[in-house]
Amino acid sequence: MNKVIIAFTSGLILGLLYAPQEGRRTREKIANLGNDLKENWNNITDRIAGKIDELKEGVDNIADRAVEKVESTQFDTGKVV
C-alpha cells in the first residue's frame, strides 16, 4: 500500500510541475515547434536535392569522359566500329 501512495504522490507532484500552461501559450509553442520542424525539413530536403544534383553532374562527367575515351580509342586504332 505504501508503494501505491508513493507512486500516487510522485505522479501528483510531477503533474503539478509539468502542468500545461494557458491555451494561447501552448498553441504558440506548438505553432513554433511546427514551424521549426518545417524549416528543418526544408533544409534537409534542400541539402539532399543539392547532393543529388552534384551526384548527377558527377555521373554525367564520368559518362562524357567514357564516351570521349571510347571515341578516341576507336579512331586511334584506325578502325571504325
mmCIF file of C-alpha atoms in Angstrom:
data_model
loop_
_atom_site.group_PDB
_atom_site.id
_atom_site.type_symbol
_atom_site.label_atom_id
_atom_site.label_comp_id
_atom_site.label_asym_id
_atom_site.label_seq_id
_atom_site.Cartn_x
_atom_site.Cartn_y
_atom_site.Cartn_z
ATOM 1 C CA MET A 1 0.000 0.000 0.000
ATOM 2 C CA ASN A 2 2.893 2.334 0.720
ATOM 3 C CA LYS A 3 4.160 1.906 -2.857
ATOM 4 C CA VAL A 4 0.758 2.942 -4.210
ATOM 5 C CA ILE A 5 0.710 6.066 -2.058
ATOM 6 C CA ILE A 6 4.281 6.958 -3.035
ATOM 7 C CA ALA A 7 3.529 6.415 -6.723
ATOM 8 C CA PHE A 8 0.331 8.489 -6.490
ATOM 9 C CA THR A 9 2.116 11.311 -4.675
ATOM 10 C CA SER A 10 5.013 11.273 -7.122
ATOM 11 C CA GLY A 11 2.601 11.392 -10.051
ATOM 12 C CA LEU A 12 0.700 14.261 -8.459
ATOM 13 C CA ILE A 13 3.883 16.253 -7.865
ATOM 14 C CA LEU A 14 5.160 15.622 -11.377
ATOM 15 C CA GLY A 15 1.761 16.546 -12.784
ATOM 16 C CA LEU A 16 1.803 19.846 -10.946
ATOM 17 C CA LEU A 17 5.370 20.578 -12.039
ATOM 18 C CA TYR A 18 4.577 19.871 -15.680
ATOM 19 C CA ALA A 19 1.031 21.249 -15.699
ATOM 20 C CA PRO A 20 0.043 22.749 -19.034
ATOM 21 C CA GLN A 21 0.249 26.464 -19.495
ATOM 22 C CA GLU A 22 -2.633 28.566 -20.674
ATOM 23 C CA GLY A 23 -4.018 27.625 -24.066
ATOM 24 C CA ARG A 24 -2.656 30.596 -26.006
ATOM 25 C CA ARG A 25 0.933 29.931 -24.917
ATOM 26 C CA THR A 26 0.588 26.230 -25.593
ATOM 27 C CA ARG A 27 -0.758 26.916 -29.096
ATOM 28 C CA GLU A 28 2.120 29.335 -29.738
ATOM 29 C CA LYS A 29 4.649 26.743 -28.630
ATOM 30 C CA ILE A 30 3.044 24.102 -30.838
ATOM 31 C CA ALA A 31 2.973 26.512 -33.794
ATOM 32 C CA ASN A 32 6.625 27.448 -33.249
ATOM 33 C CA LEU A 33 7.564 23.804 -32.990
ATOM 34 C CA GLY A 34 5.691 23.096 -36.225
ATOM 35 C CA ASN A 35 7.443 25.978 -37.967
ATOM 36 C CA ASP A 36 10.829 24.810 -36.719
ATOM 37 C CA LEU A 37 10.154 21.266 -37.898
ATOM 38 C CA LYS A 38 9.019 22.556 -41.298
ATOM 39 C CA GLU A 39 12.126 24.729 -41.641
ATOM 40 C CA ASN A 40 14.415 21.880 -40.632
ATOM 41 C CA TRP A 41 12.662 19.535 -43.060
ATOM 42 C CA ASN A 42 13.058 22.080 -45.877
ATOM 43 C CA ASN A 43 16.761 22.477 -45.057
ATOM 44 C CA ILE A 44 17.254 18.727 -45.094
ATOM 45 C CA THR A 45 15.421 18.265 -48.400
ATOM 46 C CA ASP A 46 17.355 21.173 -49.952
ATOM 47 C CA ARG A 47 20.664 19.603 -48.902
ATOM 48 C CA ILE A 48 19.581 16.219 -50.251
ATOM 49 C CA ALA A 49 18.492 17.803 -53.537
ATOM 50 C CA GLY A 50 21.855 19.561 -53.782
ATOM 51 C CA LYS A 51 23.721 16.311 -53.179
ATOM 52 C CA ILE A 52 21.600 14.568 -55.813
ATOM 53 C CA ASP A 53 22.395 17.345 -58.310
ATOM 54 C CA GLU A 54 26.113 17.005 -57.522
ATOM 55 C CA LEU A 55 25.855 13.254 -57.998
ATOM 56 C CA LYS A 56 24.075 13.720 -61.353
ATOM 57 C CA GLU A 57 26.803 16.097 -62.507
ATOM 58 C CA GLY A 58 29.463 13.621 -61.460
ATOM 59 C CA VAL A 59 27.767 10.773 -63.304
ATOM 60 C CA ASP A 60 27.309 12.962 -66.392
ATOM 61 C CA ASN A 61 31.002 13.910 -66.320
ATOM 62 C CA ILE A 62 32.054 10.277 -65.976
ATOM 63 C CA ALA A 63 29.751 9.272 -68.825
ATOM 64 C CA ASP A 64 31.092 12.071 -71.030
ATOM 65 C CA ARG A 65 34.700 11.058 -70.325
ATOM 66 C CA ALA A 66 33.845 7.420 -71.040
ATOM 67 C CA VAL A 67 32.275 8.339 -74.374
ATOM 68 C CA GLU A 68 35.295 10.503 -75.277
ATOM 69 C CA LYS A 69 37.645 7.667 -74.327
ATOM 70 C CA VAL A 70 35.729 5.156 -76.437
ATOM 71 C CA GLU A 71 35.600 7.534 -79.399
ATOM 72 C CA SER A 72 39.301 8.376 -79.170
ATOM 73 C CA THR A 73 40.198 4.697 -78.853
ATOM 74 C CA GLN A 74 38.170 3.835 -81.943
ATOM 75 C CA PHE A 75 39.908 6.451 -84.053
ATOM 76 C CA ASP A 76 43.377 5.762 -82.608
ATOM 77 C CA THR A 77 43.351 2.210 -83.920
ATOM 78 C CA GLY A 78 42.263 3.309 -87.355
ATOM 79 C CA LYS A 79 39.202 1.088 -87.143
ATOM 80 C CA VAL A 80 35.694 2.349 -87.073
ATOM 81 C CA VAL A 81 33.291 0.071 -85.294
#
